[in-house]
C-alpha cells in the first residue's frame, strides 16, 4: 500500500529545540492518503426520477417552506435574497436556493497542522473520520458506561494511530465528566495536541464555534486560518424543515471565517421524513438546498458539504435501524443529487444498532461502509467506532472498523490493466496443473497484491484454538491496548502548545459550570 | 414483502388421502420469489479492459491450451470440433470456444417439485442457495465437529424454512458418517423429501450423477425430467486450466440429460491463478469458455452457468481470505465477462475465513453478499452458513446469513418513484417541525416500507440487558432451535416417497462401503 501512504515527517511552523528533540524520538505512524476513486459510482435513480425529486424539492421550498427558528438575522437575509418570509417560515421561490448553492465550492482543502495530512474534500475523493457524539463508551472488559474526557483522549490517540483514518473527527464521544460549557476547550485541545490529523470544531453554541476558530488561530496562525479552511464542522438540520438558531449561529461563525460545514439533515425515516425513499430524498434535498443557500447568503464561497444522515425505523420498537436496504437506496440517491448540485457529499458510516461489537454490528456496518464507498461519499463521518445506534462509542469496534476501512482504499483503485497485471507470462510459465506460489510474477507482485487485515485471524484452526480460540472482539481488545501502550504524541511547537493551554485556562477561569 | 412471497400451497402429481390429510395440517412456510433486479449492475472494467482480457483469454486457449485428464472421449470431441489435441492438452483455435458457447441458453428454468418454487436462472435474476461442501459443522453449544447425516438433514430443514432462500442446495455439509459411495443417495433423499425447493445433484462420480438423474425421474416423472431441467449441479475446474475426468464425466451425464451445471474455476488467487485481478480474470474466462464449450459439444443447448469461485490468499499464512477487495474486483469483472458471453453467472456467497460466527465472519460475509448482489450474480451458492474458509457449516451462521439475504430482496427492487412514494402530501401534512409517525402516508405505507431483520436485536438497551444481553450468535441459536422444533415435512405423494426409499435401499444393498 506504499502508494497510498504518506510519510509521517511533519513540518512545524517555527518550533524550537524541544520540538526537534521530540521529533527525533517519535515512532513512525503511517497514515494512508485520502481515497481517490478510480471506480464508478453506483446510481439507482434514473434521470426521470432525479428530475421528479428535484422538482418536488423546489415545490417543498416554495409552497411549504422551512423554518428558521429564533434567528431574526437569518429571516432578514432571506427576505433580502427574495424569499417570502412570514413569521419564522421562509418560502423560497423556485430555483432560488439552487442558484444560491452555485457559489459553494465543489471541492476544498482542509488543512491539517501536519501538511502531509491535509485532505481534499470533494470530487472523486473519500475522507474518513471517526464516530461523533456518543454519550456512552463500551469496552470488552468494562462494559457500557458514560464517556469521560480520558476516553475522549484515548479515541483521539487511536484515531491518530489508525492507518486508514484520514481525519481526527470532532466529538468522538461526549466527555460527560466535563461541564458542557467547557467541554469544547478540552476536546479541541485533545485534537490539536494529541493528533496531527485534521479535525472538527464545536457547534453547540455560536460562542463555542468562535472559540474553535480562535484556538485554530493559535495552532495554525491567524493569518493562515483567515486564508485557509482548517476545520470541517457538523451542522445538523432539525428535520423536518427546521433550522434552529444555535446551529445556524455556529454555521454563521464558520461560514464567515471560511471554515467548512457539513449541512446535514438528521433523519430517522418514518419519524423525521416520509417512510418512502423518494419522499425522504425530496425532503433531504429541500433541506440541504435551504441550508447551503443560507451559508452562501452569510458568505458566498463558504465551503460546505451536502450531508445526509438518513436511516430507517423499526416500526415495532420505534428504534432506528442501520445497514438496511432503504438506507442504502437513500444514500445512493442522495449521492446523485449532491453531484448534480455540484457539492461534496457526506453520508454513511460504521452504523449499527447492535448493543455489542458482534456479528449484527459487523453485518450492519459492512452494509453501510460498502454503500458509502459506492455511493460517492466524499466525507464519511462515523467511519469507525459507532455502536448501539450512536449512543455508544466502542473501543473494540473502533479498531475493528478502522481495519475494514483499508478495504475501501484497495477497492477504490479499481482494476490495473497494465501488462504486468495482465500476467500472461505467469499463465504461460505455470501452465495447466501447475501452481503460482513460486512463479516469477507472484514473487514480483505478492507484497502489494492483496489487502490484508491487521486484526482478523488468518491462522490455521489448530493454532487459533491453541491460542485461546479468540473472537474478533478479543483480538480487538488486544489491539486497542497495544495501540494505546505504544502511542507517542506527535511533535508540536511547545510555544504553541503552551499558548493553547493558556487560552483554555484563561477562558475556563471564573466561568461557572453549565450543563447545557 | 408480500409482493415477493409465494404462497405455500403445493400441487402434487397424484397423491392420495394421506397426502391431503398432511396438507391440511401443514404449517405455512413462506418463501420469497427469486430476486428480479430493478437496479443496475456495478461494473469496474472499461470496454478497453474487457477487450484486453477477452483477447488474452483467447491467447491462453490457443497457445497454452487446457488439459482434459483421463478422458479420451473428451479429447476426441475436441479433435472433431477443430481443436489441436496433443496428449491430454487441448489447444483451442481463437474464437472457437466462444462460438461453441453460443448454443448455451442465457437463462433457464430449474423446476422444483413444488412449482411455486421453480427458479429462473439468468437475466436480471438472483437465486440463493445454501453453503456447499463443508466436512465440519459448528454449533454454539457443541463447538466444531465432523458433520453427520443428521446435520445434513437439519440443514435441509433450515433451508426449507428460510424465507429468503430459494434453493435447497446440494452438499450442505459432508455427511461423514455415511460411506462416500452411499452418501449421495441419502443426501438426495433428504432434499427430495424434507424440502420442496429446487436442489443439486451429485458430481463425485459419473455413476452418482446418473443416480441423481434416476432419482429425479422418480420424483418428477421420467418424462418430465427428459423435457425439463430439475437439477443444477456444481462442476469445478481444477485451476489452472485442468478438467479432470470424474468431474467432466458428471458434467457429461448432466448435459446429456439436459440438466444444468455450474462450470466453475475454483481459485485461490496467488495459488491457482496469478496474484493480479486482470490475470485471474483472464484465466477464469479461458477456463469457463473451455468448460462451457465442452458442455455444448456433449449436447448443444445444455443449460450451464458461468461460475467463478475466486478469492485471495494471505501471503503470510497461505490461508485463503474472504471479503477482500481483490475478490470483489474479480467478482464484479467476471460478471461483466459472463454477460458478454450471454451466460448466467454464479459467484459470491457468505464467504468468511473466521473460525466463529463473530464480527470477522459478518464483515467478510457482508462484503461478499453486497458485491454478489451488485455484480449481477444469477446463482449464489454458499449464500448462507459458510464458515472457516468453507471447512465448516455453521448452524448459527446459516440463520444469521439467511436473515441478511432479505436485504437483497428489498435492494433489488430499486427506488419506487410513484406518486405515493413521492409523498409530497405527507411532507405538506407534517410541515416544518412536525413528525411523520402518525401521518396518513405513514399509516398507509409503514407495513411494507422498511425491511426488518427477523433475528437481530432492535430492543431498547435496558430490555436487551434484562433479557440476558445476548449477542447475535446466542439469538441465532434460539432461532435454529425454534425452526427445527416447528419444522413440518412438506407433503409428498407417499407412493413417490416409497419409490425413492425403495430405489435407495435397492442400490445400497450389497454395495460395499467405500470411502472415496
PDB file of C-alpha atoms in Angstrom, chain B residues 99-360:
ATOM      1  CA  UNK B  99     -18.575 -19.675 -30.728  1.00  0.00           C
ATOM      2  CA  UNK B 100     -19.416 -23.014 -29.092  1.00  0.00           C
ATOM      3  CA  UNK B 101     -20.692 -21.168 -26.004  1.00  0.00           C
ATOM      4  CA  UNK B 102     -23.375 -19.521 -28.139  1.00  0.00           C
ATOM      5  CA  UNK B 103     -25.669 -22.552 -28.023  1.00  0.00           C
ATOM      6  CA  UNK B 104     -25.893 -22.419 -24.227  1.00  0.00           C
ATOM      7  CA  UNK B 105     -29.091 -20.691 -23.079  1.00  0.00           C
ATOM      8  CA  UNK B 106     -28.755 -17.258 -21.448  1.00  0.00           C
ATOM      9  CA  UNK B 107     -31.466 -18.205 -18.984  1.00  0.00           C
ATOM     10  CA  UNK B 108     -33.270 -21.389 -17.952  1.00  0.00           C
ATOM     11  CA  UNK B 109     -35.903 -22.591 -15.516  1.00  0.00           C
ATOM     12  CA  UNK B 110     -34.981 -25.088 -12.840  1.00  0.00           C
ATOM     13  CA  UNK B 111     -38.130 -26.835 -11.727  1.00  0.00           C
ATOM     14  CA  UNK B 112     -38.907 -27.677  -8.106  1.00  0.00           C
ATOM     15  CA  UNK B 113     -41.322 -30.403  -7.078  1.00  0.00           C
ATOM     16  CA  UNK B 114     -43.448 -27.537  -5.770  1.00  0.00           C
ATOM     17  CA  UNK B 115     -43.905 -25.492  -8.941  1.00  0.00           C
ATOM     18  CA  UNK B 116     -44.354 -22.326  -6.893  1.00  0.00           C
ATOM     19  CA  UNK B 117     -40.676 -22.688  -6.060  1.00  0.00           C
ATOM     20  CA  UNK B 118     -39.354 -23.012  -9.595  1.00  0.00           C
ATOM     21  CA  UNK B 119     -36.459 -20.643 -10.244  1.00  0.00           C
ATOM     22  CA  UNK B 120     -35.397 -18.875 -13.420  1.00  0.00           C
ATOM     23  CA  UNK B 121     -31.606 -18.664 -13.535  1.00  0.00           C
ATOM     24  CA  UNK B 122     -30.199 -15.908 -15.737  1.00  0.00           C
ATOM     25  CA  UNK B 123     -31.153 -12.434 -16.921  1.00  0.00           C
ATOM     26  CA  UNK B 124     -31.694  -9.940 -14.094  1.00  0.00           C
ATOM     27  CA  UNK B 125     -32.495 -12.711 -11.596  1.00  0.00           C
ATOM     28  CA  UNK B 126     -30.698 -13.853  -8.476  1.00  0.00           C
ATOM     29  CA  UNK B 127     -31.325 -17.296  -6.969  1.00  0.00           C
ATOM     30  CA  UNK B 128     -29.955 -18.002  -3.482  1.00  0.00           C
ATOM     31  CA  UNK B 129     -28.726 -21.429  -2.367  1.00  0.00           C
ATOM     32  CA  UNK B 130     -27.003 -22.510   0.879  1.00  0.00           C
ATOM     33  CA  UNK B 131     -23.398 -23.481   1.681  1.00  0.00           C
ATOM     34  CA  UNK B 132     -21.914 -26.474  -0.150  1.00  0.00           C
ATOM     35  CA  UNK B 133     -19.226 -28.927   0.867  1.00  0.00           C
ATOM     36  CA  UNK B 134     -18.003 -28.439   4.462  1.00  0.00           C
ATOM     37  CA  UNK B 135     -16.781 -31.618   6.221  1.00  0.00           C
ATOM     38  CA  UNK B 136     -17.290 -29.983   9.644  1.00  0.00           C
ATOM     39  CA  UNK B 137     -20.201 -28.336  11.381  1.00  0.00           C
ATOM     40  CA  UNK B 138     -20.198 -25.888  14.259  1.00  0.00           C
ATOM     41  CA  UNK B 139     -22.879 -25.156  16.832  1.00  0.00           C
ATOM     42  CA  UNK B 140     -22.718 -22.591  19.616  1.00  0.00           C
ATOM     43  CA  UNK B 141     -23.299 -25.274  22.234  1.00  0.00           C
ATOM     44  CA  UNK B 142     -21.231 -28.131  20.791  1.00  0.00           C
ATOM     45  CA  UNK B 143     -18.360 -26.417  19.017  1.00  0.00           C
ATOM     46  CA  UNK B 144     -16.741 -27.839  15.893  1.00  0.00           C
ATOM     47  CA  UNK B 145     -17.008 -31.497  14.885  1.00  0.00           C
ATOM     48  CA  UNK B 146     -17.318 -33.724  11.815  1.00  0.00           C
ATOM     49  CA  UNK B 147     -20.646 -33.397  10.032  1.00  0.00           C
ATOM     50  CA  UNK B 148     -23.170 -36.238  10.072  1.00  0.00           C
ATOM     51  CA  UNK B 149     -26.230 -37.175   8.055  1.00  0.00           C
ATOM     52  CA  UNK B 150     -28.375 -35.840  10.879  1.00  0.00           C
ATOM     53  CA  UNK B 151     -26.681 -32.463  10.494  1.00  0.00           C
ATOM     54  CA  UNK B 152     -27.303 -32.653   6.775  1.00  0.00           C
ATOM     55  CA  UNK B 153     -31.000 -33.260   7.285  1.00  0.00           C
ATOM     56  CA  UNK B 154     -31.196 -30.408   9.774  1.00  0.00           C
ATOM     57  CA  UNK B 155     -29.588 -28.009   7.303  1.00  0.00           C
ATOM     58  CA  UNK B 156     -32.066 -29.070   4.618  1.00  0.00           C
ATOM     59  CA  UNK B 157     -34.883 -28.389   7.088  1.00  0.00           C
ATOM     60  CA  UNK B 158     -33.468 -24.965   7.926  1.00  0.00           C
ATOM     61  CA  UNK B 159     -33.121 -24.179   4.230  1.00  0.00           C
ATOM     62  CA  UNK B 160     -36.696 -25.215   3.634  1.00  0.00           C
ATOM     63  CA  UNK B 161     -37.870 -22.886   6.411  1.00  0.00           C
ATOM     64  CA  UNK B 162     -35.695 -19.918   5.374  1.00  0.00           C
ATOM     65  CA  UNK B 163     -37.888 -17.353   3.707  1.00  0.00           C
ATOM     66  CA  UNK B 164     -35.141 -15.715   1.648  1.00  0.00           C
ATOM     67  CA  UNK B 165     -33.559 -18.946   0.393  1.00  0.00           C
ATOM     68  CA  UNK B 166     -34.882 -20.088  -2.981  1.00  0.00           C
ATOM     69  CA  UNK B 167     -32.903 -23.271  -3.364  1.00  0.00           C
ATOM     70  CA  UNK B 168     -32.144 -26.266  -1.156  1.00  0.00           C
ATOM     71  CA  UNK B 169     -28.560 -26.556  -2.453  1.00  0.00           C
ATOM     72  CA  UNK B 170     -26.531 -29.741  -2.659  1.00  0.00           C
ATOM     73  CA  UNK B 171     -23.884 -30.990  -0.228  1.00  0.00           C
ATOM     74  CA  UNK B 172     -24.895 -28.579   2.541  1.00  0.00           C
ATOM     75  CA  UNK B 173     -22.367 -30.462   4.636  1.00  0.00           C
ATOM     76  CA  UNK B 174     -20.484 -33.720   4.062  1.00  0.00           C
ATOM     77  CA  UNK B 175     -22.266 -36.499   5.997  1.00  0.00           C
ATOM     78  CA  UNK B 176     -19.024 -38.137   7.099  1.00  0.00           C
ATOM     79  CA  UNK B 177     -20.823 -40.917   8.970  1.00  0.00           C
ATOM     80  CA  UNK B 178     -22.078 -42.353   5.675  1.00  0.00           C
ATOM     81  CA  UNK B 179     -19.679 -44.125   3.267  1.00  0.00           C
ATOM     82  CA  UNK B 180     -18.680 -41.892   0.371  1.00  0.00           C
ATOM     83  CA  UNK B 181     -20.230 -44.162  -2.236  1.00  0.00           C
ATOM     84  CA  UNK B 182     -23.623 -44.106  -0.478  1.00  0.00           C
ATOM     85  CA  UNK B 183     -23.795 -40.519   0.694  1.00  0.00           C
ATOM     86  CA  UNK B 184     -25.382 -39.151  -2.432  1.00  0.00           C
ATOM     87  CA  UNK B 185     -28.416 -41.402  -2.003  1.00  0.00           C
ATOM     88  CA  UNK B 186     -29.112 -40.111   1.493  1.00  0.00           C
ATOM     89  CA  UNK B 187     -28.392 -36.525   0.519  1.00  0.00           C
ATOM     90  CA  UNK B 188     -30.707 -36.618  -2.497  1.00  0.00           C
ATOM     91  CA  UNK B 189     -33.389 -38.318  -0.447  1.00  0.00           C
ATOM     92  CA  UNK B 190     -33.162 -35.546   2.147  1.00  0.00           C
ATOM     93  CA  UNK B 191     -33.508 -32.751  -0.441  1.00  0.00           C
ATOM     94  CA  UNK B 192     -36.315 -34.552  -2.244  1.00  0.00           C
ATOM     95  CA  UNK B 193     -38.377 -35.427   0.818  1.00  0.00           C
ATOM     96  CA  UNK B 194     -37.597 -32.850   3.508  1.00  0.00           C
ATOM     97  CA  UNK B 195     -37.865 -29.804   1.239  1.00  0.00           C
ATOM     98  CA  UNK B 196     -39.852 -28.832  -1.825  1.00  0.00           C
ATOM     99  CA  UNK B 197     -37.319 -26.307  -3.096  1.00  0.00           C
ATOM    100  CA  UNK B 198     -35.066 -26.997  -6.105  1.00  0.00           C
ATOM    101  CA  UNK B 199     -31.820 -28.871  -5.398  1.00  0.00           C
ATOM    102  CA  UNK B 200     -28.476 -30.045  -6.811  1.00  0.00           C
ATOM    103  CA  UNK B 201     -27.232 -33.463  -7.891  1.00  0.00           C
ATOM    104  CA  UNK B 202     -24.104 -35.470  -7.105  1.00  0.00           C
ATOM    105  CA  UNK B 203     -20.882 -34.845  -9.049  1.00  0.00           C
ATOM    106  CA  UNK B 204     -18.353 -37.053  -7.258  1.00  0.00           C
ATOM    107  CA  UNK B 205     -18.673 -39.889  -9.818  1.00  0.00           C
ATOM    108  CA  UNK B 206     -20.417 -40.068 -13.191  1.00  0.00           C
ATOM    109  CA  UNK B 207     -22.448 -43.001 -11.832  1.00  0.00           C
ATOM    110  CA  UNK B 208     -23.633 -40.838  -8.939  1.00  0.00           C
ATOM    111  CA  UNK B 209     -24.697 -38.146 -11.393  1.00  0.00           C
ATOM    112  CA  UNK B 210     -26.695 -40.854 -13.187  1.00  0.00           C
ATOM    113  CA  UNK B 211     -28.237 -41.924  -9.857  1.00  0.00           C
ATOM    114  CA  UNK B 212     -29.233 -38.285  -9.322  1.00  0.00           C
ATOM    115  CA  UNK B 213     -30.960 -38.195 -12.707  1.00  0.00           C
ATOM    116  CA  UNK B 214     -32.680 -41.503 -11.973  1.00  0.00           C
ATOM    117  CA  UNK B 215     -33.943 -40.395  -8.577  1.00  0.00           C
ATOM    118  CA  UNK B 216     -35.150 -37.117 -10.091  1.00  0.00           C
ATOM    119  CA  UNK B 217     -37.053 -39.279 -12.577  1.00  0.00           C
ATOM    120  CA  UNK B 218     -38.865 -40.967  -9.697  1.00  0.00           C
ATOM    121  CA  UNK B 219     -39.634 -37.651  -8.006  1.00  0.00           C
ATOM    122  CA  UNK B 220     -40.736 -35.653 -11.054  1.00  0.00           C
ATOM    123  CA  UNK B 221     -41.586 -38.435 -13.501  1.00  0.00           C
ATOM    124  CA  UNK B 222     -39.156 -39.577 -16.178  1.00  0.00           C
ATOM    125  CA  UNK B 223     -40.965 -37.758 -18.968  1.00  0.00           C
ATOM    126  CA  UNK B 224     -40.859 -34.537 -17.035  1.00  0.00           C
ATOM    127  CA  UNK B 225     -37.111 -34.831 -16.385  1.00  0.00           C
ATOM    128  CA  UNK B 226     -36.469 -35.595 -20.050  1.00  0.00           C
ATOM    129  CA  UNK B 227     -38.101 -32.320 -21.051  1.00  0.00           C
ATOM    130  CA  UNK B 228     -37.178 -30.081 -18.140  1.00  0.00           C
ATOM    131  CA  UNK B 229     -34.237 -29.043 -16.009  1.00  0.00           C
ATOM    132  CA  UNK B 230     -34.738 -30.183 -12.412  1.00  0.00           C
ATOM    133  CA  UNK B 231     -31.156 -30.049 -11.091  1.00  0.00           C
ATOM    134  CA  UNK B 232     -28.314 -27.501 -11.160  1.00  0.00           C
ATOM    135  CA  UNK B 233     -25.064 -29.159 -10.135  1.00  0.00           C
ATOM    136  CA  UNK B 234     -21.574 -27.883  -9.354  1.00  0.00           C
ATOM    137  CA  UNK B 235     -18.770 -28.837 -11.739  1.00  0.00           C
ATOM    138  CA  UNK B 236     -15.456 -27.430 -10.506  1.00  0.00           C
ATOM    139  CA  UNK B 237     -12.494 -26.871 -12.791  1.00  0.00           C
ATOM    140  CA  UNK B 238      -9.096 -27.856 -11.379  1.00  0.00           C
ATOM    141  CA  UNK B 239      -7.498 -24.475 -11.883  1.00  0.00           C
ATOM    142  CA  UNK B 240      -5.202 -23.729 -13.558  1.00  0.00           C
ATOM    143  CA  UNK B 241      -6.592 -24.958 -16.851  1.00  0.00           C
ATOM    144  CA  UNK B 242      -7.308 -28.578 -15.928  1.00  0.00           C
ATOM    145  CA  UNK B 243     -10.546 -30.548 -16.393  1.00  0.00           C
ATOM    146  CA  UNK B 244     -10.493 -33.865 -14.574  1.00  0.00           C
ATOM    147  CA  UNK B 245     -12.207 -36.935 -15.915  1.00  0.00           C
ATOM    148  CA  UNK B 246     -14.522 -37.528 -12.969  1.00  0.00           C
ATOM    149  CA  UNK B 247     -15.960 -34.023 -12.885  1.00  0.00           C
ATOM    150  CA  UNK B 248     -16.229 -33.992 -16.677  1.00  0.00           C
ATOM    151  CA  UNK B 249     -17.898 -37.384 -16.542  1.00  0.00           C
ATOM    152  CA  UNK B 250     -20.542 -35.951 -14.222  1.00  0.00           C
ATOM    153  CA  UNK B 251     -20.905 -32.924 -16.499  1.00  0.00           C
ATOM    154  CA  UNK B 252     -21.420 -35.233 -19.488  1.00  0.00           C
ATOM    155  CA  UNK B 253     -24.252 -37.053 -17.677  1.00  0.00           C
ATOM    156  CA  UNK B 254     -25.981 -33.820 -16.738  1.00  0.00           C
ATOM    157  CA  UNK B 255     -25.521 -32.168 -20.133  1.00  0.00           C
ATOM    158  CA  UNK B 256     -26.804 -35.242 -21.974  1.00  0.00           C
ATOM    159  CA  UNK B 257     -29.876 -35.253 -19.724  1.00  0.00           C
ATOM    160  CA  UNK B 258     -30.489 -31.536 -20.187  1.00  0.00           C
ATOM    161  CA  UNK B 259     -29.738 -30.938 -16.521  1.00  0.00           C
ATOM    162  CA  UNK B 260     -27.887 -27.765 -15.550  1.00  0.00           C
ATOM    163  CA  UNK B 261     -24.283 -27.420 -14.426  1.00  0.00           C
ATOM    164  CA  UNK B 262     -22.315 -24.597 -12.918  1.00  0.00           C
ATOM    165  CA  UNK B 263     -18.931 -24.712 -14.647  1.00  0.00           C
ATOM    166  CA  UNK B 264     -16.678 -23.056 -12.158  1.00  0.00           C
ATOM    167  CA  UNK B 265     -12.987 -22.398 -11.700  1.00  0.00           C
ATOM    168  CA  UNK B 266     -12.077 -22.836  -8.027  1.00  0.00           C
ATOM    169  CA  UNK B 267      -9.365 -20.273  -7.463  1.00  0.00           C
ATOM    170  CA  UNK B 268      -7.390 -19.038  -4.514  1.00  0.00           C
ATOM    171  CA  UNK B 269      -5.536 -16.190  -6.198  1.00  0.00           C
ATOM    172  CA  UNK B 270      -1.777 -16.483  -5.896  1.00  0.00           C
ATOM    173  CA  UNK B 271      -2.017 -20.284  -5.793  1.00  0.00           C
ATOM    174  CA  UNK B 272      -4.301 -21.377  -8.642  1.00  0.00           C
ATOM    175  CA  UNK B 273      -4.186 -18.105 -10.594  1.00  0.00           C
ATOM    176  CA  UNK B 274      -1.930 -15.049 -10.855  1.00  0.00           C
ATOM    177  CA  UNK B 275      -1.890 -12.595  -7.949  1.00  0.00           C
ATOM    178  CA  UNK B 276      -3.382  -9.861 -10.150  1.00  0.00           C
ATOM    179  CA  UNK B 277      -7.064  -9.180 -10.814  1.00  0.00           C
ATOM    180  CA  UNK B 278      -6.657  -8.856 -14.585  1.00  0.00           C
ATOM    181  CA  UNK B 279      -4.565 -12.042 -14.792  1.00  0.00           C
ATOM    182  CA  UNK B 280      -7.054 -14.011 -12.721  1.00  0.00           C
ATOM    183  CA  UNK B 281      -9.965 -12.779 -14.825  1.00  0.00           C
ATOM    184  CA  UNK B 282      -8.117 -13.872 -17.963  1.00  0.00           C
ATOM    185  CA  UNK B 283      -7.639 -17.368 -16.603  1.00  0.00           C
ATOM    186  CA  UNK B 284     -11.223 -17.569 -15.288  1.00  0.00           C
ATOM    187  CA  UNK B 285     -12.601 -16.588 -18.669  1.00  0.00           C
ATOM    188  CA  UNK B 286     -10.394 -19.063 -20.546  1.00  0.00           C
ATOM    189  CA  UNK B 287     -11.358 -21.879 -18.186  1.00  0.00           C
ATOM    190  CA  UNK B 288     -15.079 -21.177 -18.240  1.00  0.00           C
ATOM    191  CA  UNK B 289     -15.133 -20.815 -22.026  1.00  0.00           C
ATOM    192  CA  UNK B 290     -13.371 -24.165 -22.428  1.00  0.00           C
ATOM    193  CA  UNK B 291     -15.700 -25.878 -19.952  1.00  0.00           C
ATOM    194  CA  UNK B 292     -18.905 -24.393 -21.338  1.00  0.00           C
ATOM    195  CA  UNK B 293     -17.786 -25.087 -24.899  1.00  0.00           C
ATOM    196  CA  UNK B 294     -17.188 -28.696 -23.905  1.00  0.00           C
ATOM    197  CA  UNK B 295     -20.693 -28.960 -22.392  1.00  0.00           C
ATOM    198  CA  UNK B 296     -22.090 -27.774 -25.708  1.00  0.00           C
ATOM    199  CA  UNK B 297     -20.029 -30.371 -27.569  1.00  0.00           C
ATOM    200  CA  UNK B 298     -21.708 -33.001 -25.408  1.00  0.00           C
ATOM    201  CA  UNK B 299     -25.136 -31.552 -26.066  1.00  0.00           C
ATOM    202  CA  UNK B 300     -25.737 -28.228 -27.775  1.00  0.00           C
ATOM    203  CA  UNK B 301     -28.224 -26.236 -25.731  1.00  0.00           C
ATOM    204  CA  UNK B 302     -27.389 -27.854 -22.386  1.00  0.00           C
ATOM    205  CA  UNK B 303     -28.039 -25.316 -19.613  1.00  0.00           C
ATOM    206  CA  UNK B 304     -24.837 -24.124 -17.936  1.00  0.00           C
ATOM    207  CA  UNK B 305     -23.718 -21.313 -15.654  1.00  0.00           C
ATOM    208  CA  UNK B 306     -20.518 -19.231 -15.828  1.00  0.00           C
ATOM    209  CA  UNK B 307     -19.019 -19.940 -12.408  1.00  0.00           C
ATOM    210  CA  UNK B 308     -16.296 -18.023 -10.608  1.00  0.00           C
ATOM    211  CA  UNK B 309     -15.263 -19.112  -7.151  1.00  0.00           C
ATOM    212  CA  UNK B 310     -12.375 -16.738  -6.653  1.00  0.00           C
ATOM    213  CA  UNK B 311     -10.719 -15.499  -3.523  1.00  0.00           C
ATOM    214  CA  UNK B 312      -7.340 -14.210  -2.458  1.00  0.00           C
ATOM    215  CA  UNK B 313      -4.635 -15.707  -0.288  1.00  0.00           C
ATOM    216  CA  UNK B 314      -2.936 -14.430   2.838  1.00  0.00           C
ATOM    217  CA  UNK B 315       0.673 -14.466   1.764  1.00  0.00           C
ATOM    218  CA  UNK B 316       1.781 -14.724   5.428  1.00  0.00           C
ATOM    219  CA  UNK B 317      -0.123 -17.871   6.374  1.00  0.00           C
ATOM    220  CA  UNK B 318      -1.123 -19.262   2.988  1.00  0.00           C
ATOM    221  CA  UNK B 319      -4.765 -19.241   4.126  1.00  0.00           C
ATOM    222  CA  UNK B 320      -7.498 -18.214   1.713  1.00  0.00           C
ATOM    223  CA  UNK B 321      -9.022 -14.881   2.696  1.00  0.00           C
ATOM    224  CA  UNK B 322     -12.572 -13.672   2.095  1.00  0.00           C
ATOM    225  CA  UNK B 323     -14.492 -10.452   1.755  1.00  0.00           C
ATOM    226  CA  UNK B 324     -11.369  -8.830   0.352  1.00  0.00           C
ATOM    227  CA  UNK B 325     -11.191  -6.006  -2.195  1.00  0.00           C
ATOM    228  CA  UNK B 326      -9.374  -8.135  -4.768  1.00  0.00           C
ATOM    229  CA  UNK B 327     -12.095 -10.801  -4.620  1.00  0.00           C
ATOM    230  CA  UNK B 328     -14.675  -8.056  -5.056  1.00  0.00           C
ATOM    231  CA  UNK B 329     -12.975  -6.662  -8.163  1.00  0.00           C
ATOM    232  CA  UNK B 330     -12.754 -10.130  -9.695  1.00  0.00           C
ATOM    233  CA  UNK B 331     -16.402 -10.805  -8.900  1.00  0.00           C
ATOM    234  CA  UNK B 332     -17.525  -7.528 -10.491  1.00  0.00           C
ATOM    235  CA  UNK B 333     -15.307  -8.103 -13.519  1.00  0.00           C
ATOM    236  CA  UNK B 334     -16.308 -11.729 -14.044  1.00  0.00           C
ATOM    237  CA  UNK B 335     -19.947 -10.639 -14.034  1.00  0.00           C
ATOM    238  CA  UNK B 336     -19.230  -8.334 -16.963  1.00  0.00           C
ATOM    239  CA  UNK B 337     -17.419 -11.122 -18.817  1.00  0.00           C
ATOM    240  CA  UNK B 338     -20.298 -13.552 -18.198  1.00  0.00           C
ATOM    241  CA  UNK B 339     -22.879 -11.102 -19.510  1.00  0.00           C
ATOM    242  CA  UNK B 340     -20.818 -10.502 -22.653  1.00  0.00           C
ATOM    243  CA  UNK B 341     -20.728 -14.253 -23.138  1.00  0.00           C
ATOM    244  CA  UNK B 342     -24.512 -14.379 -22.701  1.00  0.00           C
ATOM    245  CA  UNK B 343     -24.376 -16.856 -19.807  1.00  0.00           C
ATOM    246  CA  UNK B 344     -25.952 -16.946 -16.352  1.00  0.00           C
ATOM    247  CA  UNK B 345     -23.394 -16.073 -13.686  1.00  0.00           C
ATOM    248  CA  UNK B 346     -22.545 -17.793 -10.408  1.00  0.00           C
ATOM    249  CA  UNK B 347     -20.304 -16.164  -7.806  1.00  0.00           C
ATOM    250  CA  UNK B 348     -20.117 -14.670  -4.272  1.00  0.00           C
ATOM    251  CA  UNK B 349     -21.614 -16.181  -1.113  1.00  0.00           C
ATOM    252  CA  UNK B 350     -21.473 -15.984   2.680  1.00  0.00           C
ATOM    253  CA  UNK B 351     -17.693 -16.256   2.474  1.00  0.00           C
ATOM    254  CA  UNK B 352     -15.505 -15.738   5.513  1.00  0.00           C
ATOM    255  CA  UNK B 353     -12.302 -17.063   6.996  1.00  0.00           C
ATOM    256  CA  UNK B 354     -13.294 -16.648  10.622  1.00  0.00           C
ATOM    257  CA  UNK B 355     -13.437 -19.691  12.894  1.00  0.00           C
ATOM    258  CA  UNK B 356     -16.513 -18.324  14.672  1.00  0.00           C
ATOM    259  CA  UNK B 357     -19.752 -16.624  13.580  1.00  0.00           C
ATOM    260  CA  UNK B 358     -18.394 -13.387  15.041  1.00  0.00           C
ATOM    261  CA  UNK B 359     -17.732  -9.887  13.759  1.00  0.00           C
ATOM    262  CA  UNK B 360     -14.930 -11.003  11.414  1.00  0.00           C
TER     263      UNK B 360
END
